[in-house]
Amino acid sequence: MIVIYLDNKIKGAINQLISYFLEGIFDKDKTLVVFKFYFKSYFYYKKELRKYGIKYICFYKNPKLENVKIIFYPFNAQSNCKMLANYKAKHIFITHGESNKLSSIKPIIRIYDYIFCAGDVGILRHLKYKNCNELDIKNKKIIKLGDTFVGCNNYERDLKSFSILYAPTWEGGLKSECYTSLSKDLKSFKIIAEFAKNHACNEILLQAHPNTGHRDFRYKIYLMQGEKFLKSLGFVVKKVGWYYNTNIKNYKIFHAFTDISAMEIGLLNKNIPMNIFFTNAKNSMIDDELLNDYYEKINAYNIDLNFNYDEYLKKVKNKYIGYTFDNLCNLSKNKRLEIIIDFILKNH
């Protein structure tokens, strides 16, 4: 039995985790979700897990886990350290999407036996922040799993589409790590409206992060005001995703706008051109000539209308998405995970 350990108060965290089951990465018949009790999230977690038939255990202090060989951690928490006292198990940090947020390189990541990332940028990021060294990479403590855990989205690029996606991230748990473009002045909505007008697009897909407003309720208000603003200009606004408890499969879009977040890498993986709203919050981007040039040109606050996205997308994607073992690329996500688990148990 595989265990996924979750110590998180935020309701949206369970939806992010469940998405990995819906993508087929984790087999619900072979996986147990172990989560810590918090009154504000317990009933919601229980309802969502039961809805999808996912086995779970809720604990108050210390969970009793016997004969467990693999424990996955999608989020960092202080109690994760206690779990590592179970020396018979291998402890793997999988994060909850690949991103350039500071949360992706917290020092606590060093405690795990293995770290999963999407590709070369992920490895370079961990090297930069000293979460690993060259020997760790050689010994495959950090494993590249491509798009396995970057998050799945239901969008496809279509140059004939009249739809634009706006997927802002949430305000973060700390003010210093606020990467959202949602704001009182509705600047992001105004920029998107102008872009849509210039490209004859009349529909905006609005996908808010599940945690929007968790730390600061005002961001929910900014989101609602932005929606009303777009509608007042005559745009059709469709609300999609966990936040709105709705989704649209295989929706075709012309372009996307997002923030520094896992959504960026998810869109990149689908070869969808985008612009990113950069805030003043410090990020974990690596210093790379190609990436520096790319991010300068896709800055949503200074849009380059002559920028040729297709010249960059493949090169940038190859930096973010890669595999430690080449044979994993064409396999299903569940099969990739099975092979990596087998590798870890047999070789380490």
Short mmCIF file of C-alpha atoms in Angstrom, two decimals:
data_model
loop_
_atom_site.label_atom_id
_atom_site.label_comp_id
_atom_site.label_asym_id
_atom_site.label_seq_id
_atom_site.Cartn_x
_atom_site.Cartn_y
_atom_site.Cartn_z
CA MET A 1 0.00 0.00 0.00
CA ILE A 2 1.26 3.47 -0.97
CA VAL A 3 0.66 6.28 1.53
CA ILE A 4 0.16 9.97 0.74
CA TYR A 5 0.65 12.13 3.83
CA LEU A 6 -1.19 15.43 4.12
CA ASP A 7 -0.92 18.01 6.91
CA ASN A 8 -2.78 21.02 5.57
CA LYS A 9 -5.65 23.20 6.78
CA ILE A 10 -6.60 24.58 3.38
CA LYS A 11 -9.66 23.00 1.79
CA GLY A 12 -8.32 23.37 -1.74
CA ALA A 13 -5.33 21.17 -0.91
CA ILE A 14 -7.43 18.03 -1.06
CA ASN A 15 -8.72 18.94 -4.53
CA GLN A 16 -5.15 19.39 -5.77
CA LEU A 17 -4.34 15.95 -4.39
CA ILE A 18 -7.46 14.31 -5.80
CA SER A 19 -6.53 15.58 -9.26
CA TYR A 20 -3.60 13.11 -9.22
CA PHE A 21 -6.07 10.26 -8.76
CA LEU A 22 -8.31 11.59 -11.54
CA GLU A 23 -5.30 11.72 -13.87
CA GLY A 24 -4.58 8.08 -13.07
CA ILE A 25 -1.20 8.69 -11.42
CA PHE A 26 -2.26 7.07 -8.16
CA ASP A 27 -4.40 3.95 -8.07
CA LYS A 28 -7.15 4.47 -5.49
CA ASP A 29 -7.22 0.72 -4.78
CA LYS A 30 -3.52 0.72 -3.85
CA THR A 31 -3.19 4.11 -2.18
CA LEU A 32 -4.09 5.41 1.27
CA VAL A 33 -4.41 9.13 2.03
CA VAL A 34 -3.41 9.96 5.60
CA PHE A 35 -4.37 13.47 6.69
CA LYS A 36 -4.21 15.44 9.93
CA PHE A 37 -7.41 16.56 11.63
CA TYR A 38 -8.28 20.24 11.45
CA PHE A 39 -11.84 21.24 12.26
CA LYS A 40 -12.05 23.76 9.40
CA SER A 41 -11.11 21.22 6.74
CA TYR A 42 -11.94 17.75 8.14
CA PHE A 43 -15.51 17.43 6.88
CA TYR A 44 -14.66 18.80 3.45
CA TYR A 45 -11.69 16.43 3.07
CA LYS A 46 -13.83 13.48 4.11
CA LYS A 47 -16.63 14.43 1.71
CA GLU A 48 -14.29 14.87 -1.27
CA LEU A 49 -12.31 11.67 -0.67
CA ARG A 50 -15.49 9.64 -0.27
CA LYS A 51 -16.93 11.17 -3.42
CA TYR A 52 -14.10 9.62 -5.46
CA GLY A 53 -13.81 6.39 -3.50
CA ILE A 54 -10.32 7.14 -2.16
CA LYS A 55 -9.23 5.33 1.00
CA TYR A 56 -8.20 7.57 3.87
CA ILE A 57 -7.25 7.77 7.54
CA CYS A 58 -7.58 10.92 9.63
CA PHE A 59 -5.33 11.33 12.67
CA TYR A 60 -5.03 13.77 15.58
CA LYS A 61 -1.46 13.30 16.77
CA ASN A 62 0.66 10.48 15.37
CA PRO A 63 -0.70 8.15 12.67
CA LYS A 64 0.04 4.46 13.15
CA LEU A 65 1.45 3.22 9.88
CA GLU A 66 2.87 -0.28 9.82
CA ASN A 67 4.47 -2.16 6.92
CA VAL A 68 4.48 0.95 4.75
CA LYS A 69 7.36 1.13 2.28
CA ILE A 70 6.62 4.34 0.42
CA ILE A 71 5.24 7.66 1.74
CA PHE A 72 4.58 10.58 -0.61
CA TYR A 73 4.40 14.21 0.51
CA PRO A 74 2.62 16.72 -1.79
CA PHE A 75 2.98 19.59 0.72
CA ASN A 76 5.61 20.59 3.24
CA ALA A 77 4.65 20.73 6.92
CA GLN A 78 6.53 20.54 10.22
CA SER A 79 4.83 17.25 11.09
CA ASN A 80 6.41 15.71 7.98
CA CYS A 81 9.64 15.63 9.98
CA LYS A 82 8.03 13.30 12.54
CA MET A 83 6.96 10.96 9.79
CA LEU A 84 10.58 10.50 8.75
CA ALA A 85 11.13 8.69 12.05
CA ASN A 86 9.65 5.73 10.18
CA TYR A 87 13.04 4.64 8.85
CA LYS A 88 11.61 1.50 7.23
CA ALA A 89 9.80 3.60 4.64
CA LYS A 90 11.18 5.72 1.81
CA HIS A 91 9.99 9.32 1.98
CA ILE A 92 9.38 11.13 -1.30
CA PHE A 93 8.50 14.78 -1.87
CA ILE A 94 6.36 15.11 -4.98
CA THR A 95 5.18 18.73 -4.48
CA HIS A 96 1.82 19.76 -5.97
CA GLY A 97 2.86 21.04 -9.34
CA GLU A 98 6.08 22.45 -10.81
CA SER A 99 6.50 26.20 -10.32
CA ASN A 100 8.93 29.04 -9.76
CA LYS A 101 7.37 29.99 -6.43
CA LEU A 102 9.67 30.07 -3.40
CA SER A 103 7.57 27.33 -1.81
CA SER A 104 9.06 24.91 -4.37
CA ILE A 105 12.54 25.17 -2.83
CA LYS A 106 11.96 25.41 0.95
CA PRO A 107 14.95 24.08 3.00
CA ILE A 108 12.72 21.40 4.57
CA ILE A 109 12.86 19.59 1.22
CA ARG A 110 16.36 18.40 2.14
CA ILE A 111 14.96 15.95 4.70
CA TYR A 112 13.33 13.61 2.18
CA ASP A 113 14.94 10.48 0.77
CA TYR A 114 13.88 11.45 -2.75
CA ILE A 115 12.59 14.52 -4.55
CA PHE A 116 10.54 14.42 -7.72
CA CYS A 117 10.72 17.30 -10.18
CA ALA A 118 9.66 17.85 -13.79
CA GLY A 119 12.98 18.41 -15.55
CA ASP A 120 16.36 20.11 -15.71
CA VAL A 121 15.10 23.47 -14.42
CA GLY A 122 13.79 21.70 -11.32
CA ILE A 123 17.19 20.14 -10.65
CA LEU A 124 19.04 23.41 -11.24
CA ARG A 125 16.60 25.16 -8.92
CA HIS A 126 17.35 22.70 -6.10
CA LEU A 127 21.08 23.02 -6.72
CA LYS A 128 20.84 26.81 -6.60
CA TYR A 129 19.11 26.72 -3.21
CA LYS A 130 21.35 23.93 -1.88
CA ASN A 131 18.59 21.37 -1.43
CA CYS A 132 20.93 18.88 -3.08
CA ASN A 133 24.42 18.53 -4.50
CA GLU A 134 25.97 16.91 -7.56
CA LEU A 135 26.39 13.62 -5.70
CA ASP A 136 22.66 13.55 -4.91
CA ILE A 137 21.91 13.97 -8.59
CA LYS A 138 24.36 11.24 -9.53
CA ASN A 139 22.75 8.92 -6.98
CA LYS A 140 19.29 9.86 -8.32
CA LYS A 141 18.00 11.38 -5.10
CA ILE A 142 16.29 13.88 -7.39
CA ILE A 143 14.29 12.18 -10.11
CA LYS A 144 12.93 13.91 -13.21
CA LEU A 145 9.42 12.66 -13.97
CA GLY A 146 8.49 14.98 -16.80
CA ASP A 147 4.85 16.02 -16.87
CA THR A 148 3.73 13.37 -14.37
CA PHE A 149 3.07 15.81 -11.53
CA VAL A 150 2.88 19.15 -13.33
CA GLY A 151 -0.90 19.10 -13.17
CA CYS A 152 -3.39 18.33 -15.90
CA ASN A 153 -5.50 20.98 -17.59
CA ASN A 154 -8.25 20.65 -20.13
CA TYR A 155 -7.09 23.25 -22.62
CA GLU A 156 -5.90 22.93 -26.20
CA ARG A 157 -4.31 25.56 -28.39
CA ASP A 158 -6.38 26.66 -31.36
CA LEU A 159 -5.40 29.74 -33.39
CA LYS A 160 -8.98 29.94 -34.68
CA SER A 161 -10.46 30.09 -31.18
CA PHE A 162 -11.98 33.29 -29.81
CA SER A 163 -11.33 32.30 -26.18
CA ILE A 164 -8.68 33.49 -23.76
CA LEU A 165 -7.88 31.82 -20.45
CA TYR A 166 -7.11 33.78 -17.30
CA ALA A 167 -5.83 31.57 -14.47
CA PRO A 168 -4.60 33.68 -11.55
CA THR A 169 -2.95 31.96 -8.62
CA TRP A 170 -3.96 32.58 -5.00
CA GLU A 171 -2.48 35.15 -2.61
CA GLY A 172 -0.22 32.62 -0.89
CA GLY A 173 0.17 31.73 2.76
CA LEU A 174 2.62 34.59 3.33
CA LYS A 175 2.42 38.20 2.16
CA SER A 176 6.03 37.93 1.02
CA GLU A 177 5.04 35.09 -1.32
CA CYS A 178 2.04 36.69 -2.97
CA TYR A 179 2.24 35.92 -6.69
CA THR A 180 -1.37 36.62 -7.61
CA SER A 181 -2.25 39.25 -10.19
CA LEU A 182 -5.66 39.82 -8.63
CA SER A 183 -5.77 43.37 -7.31
CA LYS A 184 -8.12 46.14 -6.26
CA ASP A 185 -7.42 48.19 -9.39
CA LEU A 186 -8.33 45.21 -11.62
CA LYS A 187 -5.23 45.88 -13.69
CA SER A 188 -4.87 42.28 -14.88
CA PHE A 189 -8.47 42.21 -16.12
CA LYS A 190 -7.95 45.49 -17.98
CA ILE A 191 -4.80 44.17 -19.69
CA ILE A 192 -6.59 40.96 -20.72
CA ALA A 193 -9.59 42.91 -22.01
CA GLU A 194 -7.32 45.06 -24.17
CA PHE A 195 -5.46 41.99 -25.50
CA ALA A 196 -8.74 40.22 -26.27
CA LYS A 197 -10.05 43.27 -28.09
CA ASN A 198 -6.89 43.53 -30.21
CA HIS A 199 -7.17 39.85 -31.19
CA ALA A 200 -10.95 39.78 -31.80
CA CYS A 201 -11.57 37.38 -28.88
CA ASN A 202 -14.95 37.67 -27.19
CA GLU A 203 -14.80 34.94 -24.53
CA ILE A 204 -12.76 34.78 -21.32
CA LEU A 205 -12.35 31.54 -19.40
CA LEU A 206 -11.79 32.32 -15.75
CA GLN A 207 -10.04 29.63 -13.70
CA ALA A 208 -9.31 30.80 -10.17
CA HIS A 209 -6.97 28.91 -7.86
CA PRO A 210 -8.87 26.70 -5.36
CA ASN A 211 -7.26 28.54 -2.42
CA THR A 212 -8.17 32.06 -3.56
CA GLY A 213 -9.15 34.18 -0.56
CA HIS A 214 -7.93 31.70 2.04
CA ARG A 215 -5.45 34.14 3.64
CA ASP A 216 -7.16 37.35 2.59
CA PHE A 217 -10.85 37.38 1.67
CA ARG A 218 -10.39 40.57 -0.36
CA TYR A 219 -8.98 38.53 -3.24
CA LYS A 220 -12.34 36.83 -3.64
CA ILE A 221 -13.85 40.28 -4.00
CA TYR A 222 -11.25 41.33 -6.60
CA LEU A 223 -12.07 38.18 -8.54
CA MET A 224 -15.81 38.88 -8.54
CA GLN A 225 -15.27 42.54 -9.45
CA GLY A 226 -12.99 41.53 -12.30
CA GLU A 227 -15.61 39.15 -13.65
CA LYS A 228 -18.24 41.91 -13.57
CA PHE A 229 -15.82 44.29 -15.30
CA LEU A 230 -15.27 41.88 -18.20
CA LYS A 231 -19.01 41.30 -18.57
CA SER A 232 -19.65 45.04 -18.58
CA LEU A 233 -17.41 45.26 -21.67
CA GLY A 234 -19.48 42.64 -23.45
CA PHE A 235 -17.21 39.64 -22.96
CA VAL A 236 -18.66 36.19 -22.35
CA VAL A 237 -17.13 34.92 -19.10
CA LYS A 238 -17.09 31.20 -18.38
CA LYS A 239 -16.00 30.08 -14.93
CA VAL A 240 -14.15 26.76 -14.80
CA GLY A 241 -12.18 24.65 -12.33
CA TRP A 242 -12.28 23.48 -8.72
CA TYR A 243 -12.91 26.96 -7.32
CA TYR A 244 -16.21 27.17 -9.18
CA ASN A 245 -16.94 23.47 -8.82
CA THR A 246 -17.16 23.09 -12.58
CA ASN A 247 -14.94 22.15 -15.49
CA ILE A 248 -14.91 21.99 -19.27
CA LYS A 249 -12.99 19.22 -20.98
CA ASN A 250 -10.80 19.89 -23.98
CA TYR A 251 -11.67 23.55 -24.27
CA LYS A 252 -9.89 25.24 -27.16
CA ILE A 253 -8.21 28.57 -26.42
CA PHE A 254 -6.28 31.14 -28.42
CA HIS A 255 -4.07 32.40 -25.61
CA ALA A 256 -3.60 32.32 -21.83
CA PHE A 257 -2.70 34.65 -18.99
CA THR A 258 -1.47 33.37 -15.64
CA ASP A 259 0.91 34.11 -12.76
CA ILE A 260 4.06 32.49 -11.44
CA SER A 261 2.46 29.18 -10.54
CA ALA A 262 2.14 25.53 -11.47
CA MET A 263 -0.41 26.61 -14.06
CA GLU A 264 2.42 28.15 -16.09
CA ILE A 265 4.21 24.83 -16.48
CA GLY A 266 0.95 23.00 -17.13
CA LEU A 267 0.15 25.35 -20.01
CA LEU A 268 3.70 25.16 -21.31
CA ASN A 269 3.39 21.38 -21.36
CA LYS A 270 0.38 21.77 -23.67
CA ASN A 271 2.30 24.20 -25.93
CA ILE A 272 -0.12 27.01 -25.17
CA PRO A 273 1.27 30.54 -25.61
CA MET A 274 0.83 32.74 -22.55
CA ASN A 275 1.71 35.95 -20.80
CA ILE A 276 2.65 35.98 -17.13
CA PHE A 277 1.88 38.65 -14.55
CA PHE A 278 4.99 39.14 -12.42
CA THR A 279 4.64 40.60 -8.92
CA ASN A 280 7.33 42.04 -6.67
CA ALA A 281 7.47 38.81 -4.65
CA LYS A 282 10.79 36.99 -4.83
CA ASN A 283 10.69 33.88 -7.01
CA SER A 284 12.95 30.86 -7.51
CA MET A 285 13.72 31.28 -11.22
CA ILE A 286 17.17 30.16 -12.33
CA ASP A 287 19.56 32.36 -14.29
CA ASP A 288 19.43 31.12 -17.86
CA GLU A 289 19.91 33.17 -21.02
CA LEU A 290 17.03 31.60 -22.96
CA LEU A 291 14.63 31.73 -20.02
CA ASN A 292 15.59 35.29 -19.10
CA ASP A 293 14.83 36.40 -22.66
CA TYR A 294 11.58 34.41 -22.76
CA TYR A 295 10.24 35.79 -19.49
CA GLU A 296 11.13 39.34 -20.43
CA LYS A 297 9.10 39.00 -23.61
CA ILE A 298 6.03 37.36 -22.04
CA ASN A 299 5.70 39.83 -19.16
CA ALA A 300 1.99 40.61 -19.18
CA TYR A 301 2.58 44.13 -17.90
CA ASN A 302 4.69 44.93 -20.95
CA ILE A 303 3.31 42.81 -23.80
CA ASP A 304 5.41 42.48 -26.94
CA LEU A 305 2.82 42.20 -29.71
CA ASN A 306 5.49 41.09 -32.19
CA PHE A 307 6.79 38.23 -30.05
CA ASN A 308 6.86 34.86 -31.84
CA TYR A 309 5.90 32.34 -29.16
CA ASP A 310 6.52 29.33 -31.39
CA GLU A 311 10.22 30.15 -31.59
CA TYR A 312 10.50 29.66 -27.82
CA LEU A 313 7.84 27.20 -26.66
CA LYS A 314 9.61 23.96 -27.58
CA LYS A 315 13.01 25.09 -26.29
CA VAL A 316 11.56 26.36 -23.02
CA LYS A 317 9.44 23.23 -22.59
CA ASN A 318 12.52 21.01 -23.02
CA LYS A 319 14.18 22.85 -20.15
CA TYR A 320 11.22 22.33 -17.83
CA ILE A 321 10.06 18.85 -18.87
CA GLY A 322 12.42 15.86 -18.96
CA TYR A 323 13.01 12.37 -17.60
CA THR A 324 15.76 10.72 -15.59
CA PHE A 325 14.97 7.55 -17.50
CA ASP A 326 14.20 8.13 -21.19
CA ASN A 327 11.89 5.13 -21.45
CA LEU A 328 9.37 6.81 -19.11
CA CYS A 329 8.35 9.44 -21.65
CA ASN A 330 5.88 7.35 -23.65
CA LEU A 331 4.40 5.47 -20.70
CA SER A 332 1.22 6.26 -18.78
CA LYS A 333 1.69 8.34 -15.64
CA ASN A 334 0.71 5.43 -13.42
CA LYS A 335 3.20 3.13 -15.13
CA ARG A 336 5.95 5.72 -14.70
CA LEU A 337 5.23 5.83 -10.99
CA GLU A 338 5.25 2.05 -10.71
CA ILE A 339 8.67 1.86 -12.39
CA ILE A 340 10.16 4.57 -10.17
CA ILE A 341 8.80 2.96 -7.01
CA ASP A 342 10.27 -0.36 -8.10
CA PHE A 343 13.60 1.35 -8.81
CA ILE A 344 13.66 2.96 -5.36
CA LEU A 345 12.77 -0.22 -3.48
CA LYS A 346 15.23 -2.40 -5.40
CA ASN A 347 18.24 -0.06 -5.58
CA HIS A 348 18.10 1.85 -2.38
#
